[in-house]
mmCIF file with all atom_site columns, C-alpha atoms in Angstrom:
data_model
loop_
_atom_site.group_PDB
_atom_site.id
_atom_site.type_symbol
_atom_site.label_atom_id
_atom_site.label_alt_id
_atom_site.label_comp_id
_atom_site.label_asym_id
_atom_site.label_entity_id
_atom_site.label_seq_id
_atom_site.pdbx_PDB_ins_code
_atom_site.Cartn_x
_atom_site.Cartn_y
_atom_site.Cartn_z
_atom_site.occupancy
_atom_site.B_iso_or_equiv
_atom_site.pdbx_formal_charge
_atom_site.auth_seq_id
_atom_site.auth_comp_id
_atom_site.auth_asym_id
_atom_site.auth_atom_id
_atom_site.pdbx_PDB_model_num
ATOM 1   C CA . UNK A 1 1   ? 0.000   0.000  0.000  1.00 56.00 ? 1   UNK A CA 1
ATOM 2   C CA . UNK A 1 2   ? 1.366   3.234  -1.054 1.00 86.00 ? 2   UNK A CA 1
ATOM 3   C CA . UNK A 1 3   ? 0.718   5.441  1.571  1.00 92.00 ? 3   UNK A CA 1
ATOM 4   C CA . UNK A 1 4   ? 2.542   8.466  3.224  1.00 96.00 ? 4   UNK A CA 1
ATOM 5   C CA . UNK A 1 5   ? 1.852   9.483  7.026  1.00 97.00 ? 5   UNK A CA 1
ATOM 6   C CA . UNK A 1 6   ? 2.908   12.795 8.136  1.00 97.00 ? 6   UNK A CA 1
ATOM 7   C CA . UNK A 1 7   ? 2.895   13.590 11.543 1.00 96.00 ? 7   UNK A CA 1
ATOM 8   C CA . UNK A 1 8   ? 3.401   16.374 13.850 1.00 95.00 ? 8   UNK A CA 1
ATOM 9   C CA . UNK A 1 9   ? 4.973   15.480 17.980 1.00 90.00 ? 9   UNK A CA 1
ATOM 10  C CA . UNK A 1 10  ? 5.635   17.422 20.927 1.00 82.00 ? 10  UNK A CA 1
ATOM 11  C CA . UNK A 1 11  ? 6.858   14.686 23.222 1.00 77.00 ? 11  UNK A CA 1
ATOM 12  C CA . UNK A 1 12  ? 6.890   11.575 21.233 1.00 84.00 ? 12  UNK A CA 1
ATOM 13  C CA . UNK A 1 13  ? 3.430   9.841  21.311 1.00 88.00 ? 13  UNK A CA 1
ATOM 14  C CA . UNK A 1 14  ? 2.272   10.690 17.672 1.00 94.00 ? 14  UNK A CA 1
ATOM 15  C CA . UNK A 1 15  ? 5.782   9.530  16.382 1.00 95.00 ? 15  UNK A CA 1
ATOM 16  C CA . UNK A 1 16  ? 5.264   6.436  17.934 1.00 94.00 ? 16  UNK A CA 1
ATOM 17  C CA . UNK A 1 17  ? 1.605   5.742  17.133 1.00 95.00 ? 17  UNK A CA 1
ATOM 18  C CA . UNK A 1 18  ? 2.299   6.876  13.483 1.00 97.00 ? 18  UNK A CA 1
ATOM 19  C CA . UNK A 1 19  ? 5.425   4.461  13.448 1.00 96.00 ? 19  UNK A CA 1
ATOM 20  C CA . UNK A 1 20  ? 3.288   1.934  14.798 1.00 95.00 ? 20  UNK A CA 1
ATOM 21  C CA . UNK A 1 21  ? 0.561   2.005  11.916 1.00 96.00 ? 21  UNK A CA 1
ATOM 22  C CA . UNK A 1 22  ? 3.211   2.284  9.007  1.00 95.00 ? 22  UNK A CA 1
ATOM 23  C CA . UNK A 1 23  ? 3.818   -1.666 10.145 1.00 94.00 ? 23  UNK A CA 1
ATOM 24  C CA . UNK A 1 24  ? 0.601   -2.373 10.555 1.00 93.00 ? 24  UNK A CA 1
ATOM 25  C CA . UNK A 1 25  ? -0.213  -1.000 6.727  1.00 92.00 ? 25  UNK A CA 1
ATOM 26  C CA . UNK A 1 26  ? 3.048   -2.910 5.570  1.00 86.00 ? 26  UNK A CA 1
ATOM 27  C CA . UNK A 1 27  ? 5.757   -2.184 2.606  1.00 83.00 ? 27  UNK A CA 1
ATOM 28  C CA . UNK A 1 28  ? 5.356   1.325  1.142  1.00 82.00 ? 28  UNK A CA 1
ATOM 29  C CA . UNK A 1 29  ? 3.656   3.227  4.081  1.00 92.00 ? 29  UNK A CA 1
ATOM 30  C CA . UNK A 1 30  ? 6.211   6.254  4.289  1.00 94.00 ? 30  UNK A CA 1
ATOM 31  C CA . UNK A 1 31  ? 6.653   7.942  7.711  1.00 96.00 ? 31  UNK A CA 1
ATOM 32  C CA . UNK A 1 32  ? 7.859   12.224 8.172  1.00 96.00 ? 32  UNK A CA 1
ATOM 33  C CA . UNK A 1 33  ? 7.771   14.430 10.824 1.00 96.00 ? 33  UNK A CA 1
ATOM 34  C CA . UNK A 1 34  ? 6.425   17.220 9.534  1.00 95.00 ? 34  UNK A CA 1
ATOM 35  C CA . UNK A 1 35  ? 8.815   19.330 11.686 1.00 91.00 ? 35  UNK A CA 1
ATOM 36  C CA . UNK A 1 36  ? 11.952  17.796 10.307 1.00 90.00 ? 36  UNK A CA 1
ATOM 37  C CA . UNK A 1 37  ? 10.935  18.115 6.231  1.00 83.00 ? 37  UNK A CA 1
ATOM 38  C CA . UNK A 1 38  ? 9.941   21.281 5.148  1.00 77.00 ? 38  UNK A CA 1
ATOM 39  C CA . UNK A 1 39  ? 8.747   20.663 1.877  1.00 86.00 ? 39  UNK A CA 1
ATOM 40  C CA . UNK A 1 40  ? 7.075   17.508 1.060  1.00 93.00 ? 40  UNK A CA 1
ATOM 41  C CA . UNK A 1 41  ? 5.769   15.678 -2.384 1.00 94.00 ? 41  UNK A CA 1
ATOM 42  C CA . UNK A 1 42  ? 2.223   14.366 -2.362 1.00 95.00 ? 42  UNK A CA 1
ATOM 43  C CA . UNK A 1 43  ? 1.832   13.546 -5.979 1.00 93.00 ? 43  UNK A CA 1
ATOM 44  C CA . UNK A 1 44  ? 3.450   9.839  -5.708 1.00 93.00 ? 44  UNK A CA 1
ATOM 45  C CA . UNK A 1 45  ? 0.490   8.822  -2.991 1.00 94.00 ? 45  UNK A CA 1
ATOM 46  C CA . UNK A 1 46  ? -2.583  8.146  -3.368 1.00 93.00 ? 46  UNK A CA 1
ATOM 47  C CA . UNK A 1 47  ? -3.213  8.491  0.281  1.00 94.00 ? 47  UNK A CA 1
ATOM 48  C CA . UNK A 1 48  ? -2.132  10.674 2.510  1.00 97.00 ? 48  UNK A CA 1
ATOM 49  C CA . UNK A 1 49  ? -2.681  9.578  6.264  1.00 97.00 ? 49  UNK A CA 1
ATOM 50  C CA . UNK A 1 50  ? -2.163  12.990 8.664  1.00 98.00 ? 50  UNK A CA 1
ATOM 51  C CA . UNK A 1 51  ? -1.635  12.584 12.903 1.00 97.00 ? 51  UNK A CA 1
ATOM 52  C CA . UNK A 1 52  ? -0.901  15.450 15.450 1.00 95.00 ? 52  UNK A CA 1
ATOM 53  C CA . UNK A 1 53  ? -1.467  15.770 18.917 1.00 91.00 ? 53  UNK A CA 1
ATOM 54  C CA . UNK A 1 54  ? -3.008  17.951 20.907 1.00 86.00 ? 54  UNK A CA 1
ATOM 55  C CA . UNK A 1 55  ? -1.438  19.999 23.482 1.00 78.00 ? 55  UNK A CA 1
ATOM 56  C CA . UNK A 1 56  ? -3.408  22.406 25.894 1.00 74.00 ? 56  UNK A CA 1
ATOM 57  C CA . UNK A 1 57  ? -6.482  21.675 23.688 1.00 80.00 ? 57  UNK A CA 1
ATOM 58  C CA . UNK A 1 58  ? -4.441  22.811 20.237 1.00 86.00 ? 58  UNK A CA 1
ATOM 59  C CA . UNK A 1 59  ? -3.181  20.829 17.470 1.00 93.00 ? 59  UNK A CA 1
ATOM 60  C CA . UNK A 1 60  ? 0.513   20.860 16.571 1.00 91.00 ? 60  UNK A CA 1
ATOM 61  C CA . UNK A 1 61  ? 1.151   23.840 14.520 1.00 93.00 ? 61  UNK A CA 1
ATOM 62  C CA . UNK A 1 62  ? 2.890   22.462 11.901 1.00 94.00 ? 62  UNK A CA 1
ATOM 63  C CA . UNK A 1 63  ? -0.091  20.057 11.209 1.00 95.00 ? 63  UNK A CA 1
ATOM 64  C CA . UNK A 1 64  ? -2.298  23.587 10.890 1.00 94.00 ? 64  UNK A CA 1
ATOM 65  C CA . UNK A 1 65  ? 0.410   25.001 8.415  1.00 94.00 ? 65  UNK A CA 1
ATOM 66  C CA . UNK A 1 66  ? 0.831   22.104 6.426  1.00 96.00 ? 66  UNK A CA 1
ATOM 67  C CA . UNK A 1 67  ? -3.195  21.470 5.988  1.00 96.00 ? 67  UNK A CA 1
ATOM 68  C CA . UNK A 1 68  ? -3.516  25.513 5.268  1.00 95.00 ? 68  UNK A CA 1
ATOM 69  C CA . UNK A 1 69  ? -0.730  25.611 2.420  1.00 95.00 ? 69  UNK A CA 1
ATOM 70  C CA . UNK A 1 70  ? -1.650  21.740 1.278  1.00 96.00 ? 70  UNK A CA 1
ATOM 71  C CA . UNK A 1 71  ? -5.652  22.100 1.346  1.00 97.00 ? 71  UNK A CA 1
ATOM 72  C CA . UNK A 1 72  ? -6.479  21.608 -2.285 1.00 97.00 ? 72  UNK A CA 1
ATOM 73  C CA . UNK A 1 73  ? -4.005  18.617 -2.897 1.00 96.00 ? 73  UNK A CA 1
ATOM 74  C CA . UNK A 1 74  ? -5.393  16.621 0.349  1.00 97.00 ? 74  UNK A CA 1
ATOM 75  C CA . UNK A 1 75  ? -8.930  17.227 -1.177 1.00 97.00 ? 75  UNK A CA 1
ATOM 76  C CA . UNK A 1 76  ? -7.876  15.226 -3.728 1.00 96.00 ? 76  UNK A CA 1
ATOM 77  C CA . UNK A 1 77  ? -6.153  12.683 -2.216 1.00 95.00 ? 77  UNK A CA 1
ATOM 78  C CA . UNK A 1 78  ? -7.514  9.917  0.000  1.00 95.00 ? 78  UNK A CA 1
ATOM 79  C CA . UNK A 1 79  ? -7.274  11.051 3.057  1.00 97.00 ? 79  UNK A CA 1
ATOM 80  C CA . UNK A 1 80  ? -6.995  9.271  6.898  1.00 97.00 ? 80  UNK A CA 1
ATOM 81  C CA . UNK A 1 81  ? -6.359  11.432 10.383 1.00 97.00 ? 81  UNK A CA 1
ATOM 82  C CA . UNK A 1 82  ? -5.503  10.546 13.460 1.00 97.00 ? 82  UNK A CA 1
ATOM 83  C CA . UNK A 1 83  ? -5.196  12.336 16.854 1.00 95.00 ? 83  UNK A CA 1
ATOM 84  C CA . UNK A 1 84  ? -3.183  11.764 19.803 1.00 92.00 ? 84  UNK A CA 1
ATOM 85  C CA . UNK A 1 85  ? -5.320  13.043 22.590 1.00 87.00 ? 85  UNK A CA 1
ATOM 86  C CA . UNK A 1 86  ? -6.794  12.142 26.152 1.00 77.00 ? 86  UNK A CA 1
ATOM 87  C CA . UNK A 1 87  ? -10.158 13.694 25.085 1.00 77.00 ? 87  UNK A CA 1
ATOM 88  C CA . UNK A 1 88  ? -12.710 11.265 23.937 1.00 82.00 ? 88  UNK A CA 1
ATOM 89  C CA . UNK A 1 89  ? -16.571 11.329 22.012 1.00 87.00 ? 89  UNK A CA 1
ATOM 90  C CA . UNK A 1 90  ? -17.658 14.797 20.680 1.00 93.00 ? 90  UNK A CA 1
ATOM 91  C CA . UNK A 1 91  ? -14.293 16.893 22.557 1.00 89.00 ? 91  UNK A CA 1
ATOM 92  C CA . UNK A 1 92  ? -12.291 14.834 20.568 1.00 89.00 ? 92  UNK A CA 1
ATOM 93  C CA . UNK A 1 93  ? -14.067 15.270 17.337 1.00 93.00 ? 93  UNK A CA 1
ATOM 94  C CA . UNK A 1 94  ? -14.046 18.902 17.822 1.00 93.00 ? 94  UNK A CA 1
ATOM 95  C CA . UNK A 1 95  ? -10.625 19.157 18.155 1.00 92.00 ? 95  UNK A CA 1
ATOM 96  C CA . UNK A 1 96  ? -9.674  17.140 15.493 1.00 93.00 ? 96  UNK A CA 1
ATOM 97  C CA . UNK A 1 97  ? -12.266 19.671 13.544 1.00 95.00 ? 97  UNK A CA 1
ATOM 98  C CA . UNK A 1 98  ? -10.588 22.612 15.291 1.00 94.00 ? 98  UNK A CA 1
ATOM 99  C CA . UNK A 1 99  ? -6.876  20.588 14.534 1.00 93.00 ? 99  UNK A CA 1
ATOM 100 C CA . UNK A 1 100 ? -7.180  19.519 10.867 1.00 96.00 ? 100 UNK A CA 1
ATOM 101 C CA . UNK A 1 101 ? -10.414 21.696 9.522  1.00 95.00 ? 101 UNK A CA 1
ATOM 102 C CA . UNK A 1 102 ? -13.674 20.995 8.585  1.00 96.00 ? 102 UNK A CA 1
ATOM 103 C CA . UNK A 1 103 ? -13.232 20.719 4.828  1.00 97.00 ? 103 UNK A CA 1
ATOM 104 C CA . UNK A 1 104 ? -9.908  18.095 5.580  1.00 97.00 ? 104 UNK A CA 1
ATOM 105 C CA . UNK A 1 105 ? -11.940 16.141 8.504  1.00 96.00 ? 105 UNK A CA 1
ATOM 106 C CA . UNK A 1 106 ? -15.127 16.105 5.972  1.00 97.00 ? 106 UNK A CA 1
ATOM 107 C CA . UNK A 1 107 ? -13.434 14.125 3.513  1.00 96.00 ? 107 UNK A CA 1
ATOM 108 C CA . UNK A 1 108 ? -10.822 12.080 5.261  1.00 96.00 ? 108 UNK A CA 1
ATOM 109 C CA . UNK A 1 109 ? -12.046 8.200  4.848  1.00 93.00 ? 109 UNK A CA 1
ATOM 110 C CA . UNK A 1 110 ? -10.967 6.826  8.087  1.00 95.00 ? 110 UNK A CA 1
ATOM 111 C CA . UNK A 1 111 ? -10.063 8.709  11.286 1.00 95.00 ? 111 UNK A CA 1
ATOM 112 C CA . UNK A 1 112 ? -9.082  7.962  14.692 1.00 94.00 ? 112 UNK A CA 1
ATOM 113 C CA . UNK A 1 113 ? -8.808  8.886  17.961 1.00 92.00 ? 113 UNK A CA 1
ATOM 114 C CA . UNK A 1 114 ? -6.160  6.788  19.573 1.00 91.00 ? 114 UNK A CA 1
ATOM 115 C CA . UNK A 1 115 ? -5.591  7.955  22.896 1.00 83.00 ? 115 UNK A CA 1
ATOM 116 C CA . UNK A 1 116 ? -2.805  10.192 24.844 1.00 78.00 ? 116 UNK A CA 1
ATOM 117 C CA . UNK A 1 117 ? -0.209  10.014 27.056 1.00 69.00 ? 117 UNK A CA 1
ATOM 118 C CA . UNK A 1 118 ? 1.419   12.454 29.185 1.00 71.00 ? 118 UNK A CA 1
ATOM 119 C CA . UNK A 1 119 ? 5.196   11.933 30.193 1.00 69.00 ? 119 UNK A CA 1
ATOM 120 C CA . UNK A 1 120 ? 5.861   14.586 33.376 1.00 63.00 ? 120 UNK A CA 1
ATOM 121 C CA . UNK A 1 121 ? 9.214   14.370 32.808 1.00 71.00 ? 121 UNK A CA 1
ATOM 122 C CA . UNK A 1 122 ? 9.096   15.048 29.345 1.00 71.00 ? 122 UNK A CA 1
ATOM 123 C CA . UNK A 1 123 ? 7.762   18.100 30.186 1.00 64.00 ? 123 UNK A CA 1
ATOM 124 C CA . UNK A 1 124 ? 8.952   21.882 31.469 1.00 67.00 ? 124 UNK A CA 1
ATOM 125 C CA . UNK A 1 125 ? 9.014   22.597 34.739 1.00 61.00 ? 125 UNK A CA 1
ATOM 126 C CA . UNK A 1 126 ? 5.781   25.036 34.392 1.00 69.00 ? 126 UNK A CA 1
ATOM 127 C CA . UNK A 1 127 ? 4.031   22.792 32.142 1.00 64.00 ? 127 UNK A CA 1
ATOM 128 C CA . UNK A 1 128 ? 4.743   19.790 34.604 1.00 60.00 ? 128 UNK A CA 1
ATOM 129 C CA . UNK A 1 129 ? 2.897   21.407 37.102 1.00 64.00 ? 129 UNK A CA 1
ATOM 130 C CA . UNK A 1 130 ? -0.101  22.912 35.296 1.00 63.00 ? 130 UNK A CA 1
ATOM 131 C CA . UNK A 1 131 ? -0.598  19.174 33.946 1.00 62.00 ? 131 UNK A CA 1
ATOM 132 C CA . UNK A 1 132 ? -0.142  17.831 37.512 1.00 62.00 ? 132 UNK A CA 1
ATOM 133 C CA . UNK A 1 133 ? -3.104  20.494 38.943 1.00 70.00 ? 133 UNK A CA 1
ATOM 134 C CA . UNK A 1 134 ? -5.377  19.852 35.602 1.00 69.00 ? 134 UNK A CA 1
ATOM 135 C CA . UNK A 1 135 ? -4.920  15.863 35.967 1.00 64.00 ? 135 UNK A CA 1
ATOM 136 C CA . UNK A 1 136 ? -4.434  15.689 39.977 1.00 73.00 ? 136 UNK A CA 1
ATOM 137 C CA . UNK A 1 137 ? -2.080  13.343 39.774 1.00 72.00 ? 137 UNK A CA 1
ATOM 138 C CA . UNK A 1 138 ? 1.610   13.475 39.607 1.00 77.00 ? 138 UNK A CA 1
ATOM 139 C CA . UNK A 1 139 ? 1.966   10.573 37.706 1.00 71.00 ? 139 UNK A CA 1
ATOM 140 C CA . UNK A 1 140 ? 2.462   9.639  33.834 1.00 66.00 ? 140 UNK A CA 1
ATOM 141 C CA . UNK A 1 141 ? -0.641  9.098  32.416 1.00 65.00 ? 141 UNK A CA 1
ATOM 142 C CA . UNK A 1 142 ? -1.451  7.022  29.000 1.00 67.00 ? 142 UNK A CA 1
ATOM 143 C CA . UNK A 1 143 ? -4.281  6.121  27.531 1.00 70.00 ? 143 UNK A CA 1
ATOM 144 C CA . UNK A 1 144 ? -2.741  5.078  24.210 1.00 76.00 ? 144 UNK A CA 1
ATOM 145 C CA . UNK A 1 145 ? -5.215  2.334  22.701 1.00 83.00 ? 145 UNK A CA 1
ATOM 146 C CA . UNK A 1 146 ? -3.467  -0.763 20.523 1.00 87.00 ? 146 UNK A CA 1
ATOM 147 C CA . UNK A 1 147 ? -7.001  -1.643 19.636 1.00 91.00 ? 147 UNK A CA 1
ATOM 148 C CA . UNK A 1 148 ? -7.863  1.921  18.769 1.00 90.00 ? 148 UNK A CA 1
ATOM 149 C CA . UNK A 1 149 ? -4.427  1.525  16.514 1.00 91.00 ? 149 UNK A CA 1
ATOM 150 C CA . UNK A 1 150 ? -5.425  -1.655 14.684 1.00 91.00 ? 150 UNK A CA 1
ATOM 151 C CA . UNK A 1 151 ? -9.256  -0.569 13.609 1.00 93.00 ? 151 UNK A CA 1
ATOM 152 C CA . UNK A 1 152 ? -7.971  2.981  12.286 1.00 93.00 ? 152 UNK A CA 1
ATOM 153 C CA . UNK A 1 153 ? -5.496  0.770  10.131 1.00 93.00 ? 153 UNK A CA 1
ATOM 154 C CA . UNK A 1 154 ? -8.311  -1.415 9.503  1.00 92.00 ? 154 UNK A CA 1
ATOM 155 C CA . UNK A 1 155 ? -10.517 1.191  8.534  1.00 91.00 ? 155 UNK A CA 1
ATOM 156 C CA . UNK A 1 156 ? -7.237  2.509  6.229  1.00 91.00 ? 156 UNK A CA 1
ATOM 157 C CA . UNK A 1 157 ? -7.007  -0.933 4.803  1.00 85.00 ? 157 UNK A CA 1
ATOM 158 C CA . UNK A 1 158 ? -11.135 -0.777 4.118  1.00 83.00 ? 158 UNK A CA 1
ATOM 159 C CA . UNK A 1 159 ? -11.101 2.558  2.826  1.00 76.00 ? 159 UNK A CA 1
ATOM 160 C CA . UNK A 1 160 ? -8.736  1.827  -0.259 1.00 69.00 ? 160 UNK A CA 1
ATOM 161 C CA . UNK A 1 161 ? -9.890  -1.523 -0.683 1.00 70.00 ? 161 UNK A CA 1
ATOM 162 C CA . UNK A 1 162 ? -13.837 -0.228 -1.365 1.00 65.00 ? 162 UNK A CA 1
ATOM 163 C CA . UNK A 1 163 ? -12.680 2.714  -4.066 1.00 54.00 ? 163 UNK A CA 1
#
């Protein structure tokens, strides 16, 4: 399956959860970070597959950017999203509305919500405690989902398979 999935990371998580669905979609799923390669060719793939996370309830910016100057070439592309996030149900959605736009999150195929995780030590000293008040806890917290994972990639798989 010819497929490229750009993704956009603060700490990690959507690095790893995009990393982890390249091998579940097999030879010729492509992985970037969106931070690290500036200026990427979508014309070889016929789907594009697009993950951030969110971060005090806002997407990675470089996700934003790279929809805004991208828009008309993801239209016509098959399109999946995914989202990194401890949200869940309609908060989610909206944020992955808010994250990736309405026109992108209209047409995308498959998306998913796969969960979050929040590494305190990963984080600034500010940061670490805002999250620590906001989650009372002082521990890491994950709620990454491998099922979550496997039916977005099924969904991916479906997706191409019925067009």
């Amino acid at each position: 399956m010819e497929a490229l999935i750009l993704y956009a990371t603060r700490y990690g998580c959507t690095q790893k959860c995009a990393n982890q669905l390249a091998q579940k979609l097999g030879e010729g799923a492509e992985v970037i970070n969106l931070a690290a390669k500036k200026v990427i060719d979508l014309s070889p793939y016929p789907l594009v597959i697009l993950g951030g996370s969110i971060t005090a309830g806002k997407i990675n910016k470089e996700i934003t950017g790279f929809v805004n100057k991208n828009l008309d070439q993801l239209l016509a592309k098959k399109i999946g999203l995914f989202l990194c996030c401890l949200e869940q149900g309609e908060k989610a959605e909206k944020q992955m509305e808010e994250g990736f736009g309405a026109p992108l999150t209209q047409h995308a195929e498959a998306k998913g919500f796969l969960g979050g995780e929040i590494d305190l030590n990963k984080l600034n000293f500010v940061f670490r405690g805002i999250i620590k008040k906001m989650l009372k806890t002082d521990q890491n917290v994950s709620s990454l989902s491998p099922e979550k994972l496997d039916n977005f990639a099924v969904s991916i798989r479906e997706s191409i398979d019925n067009k």
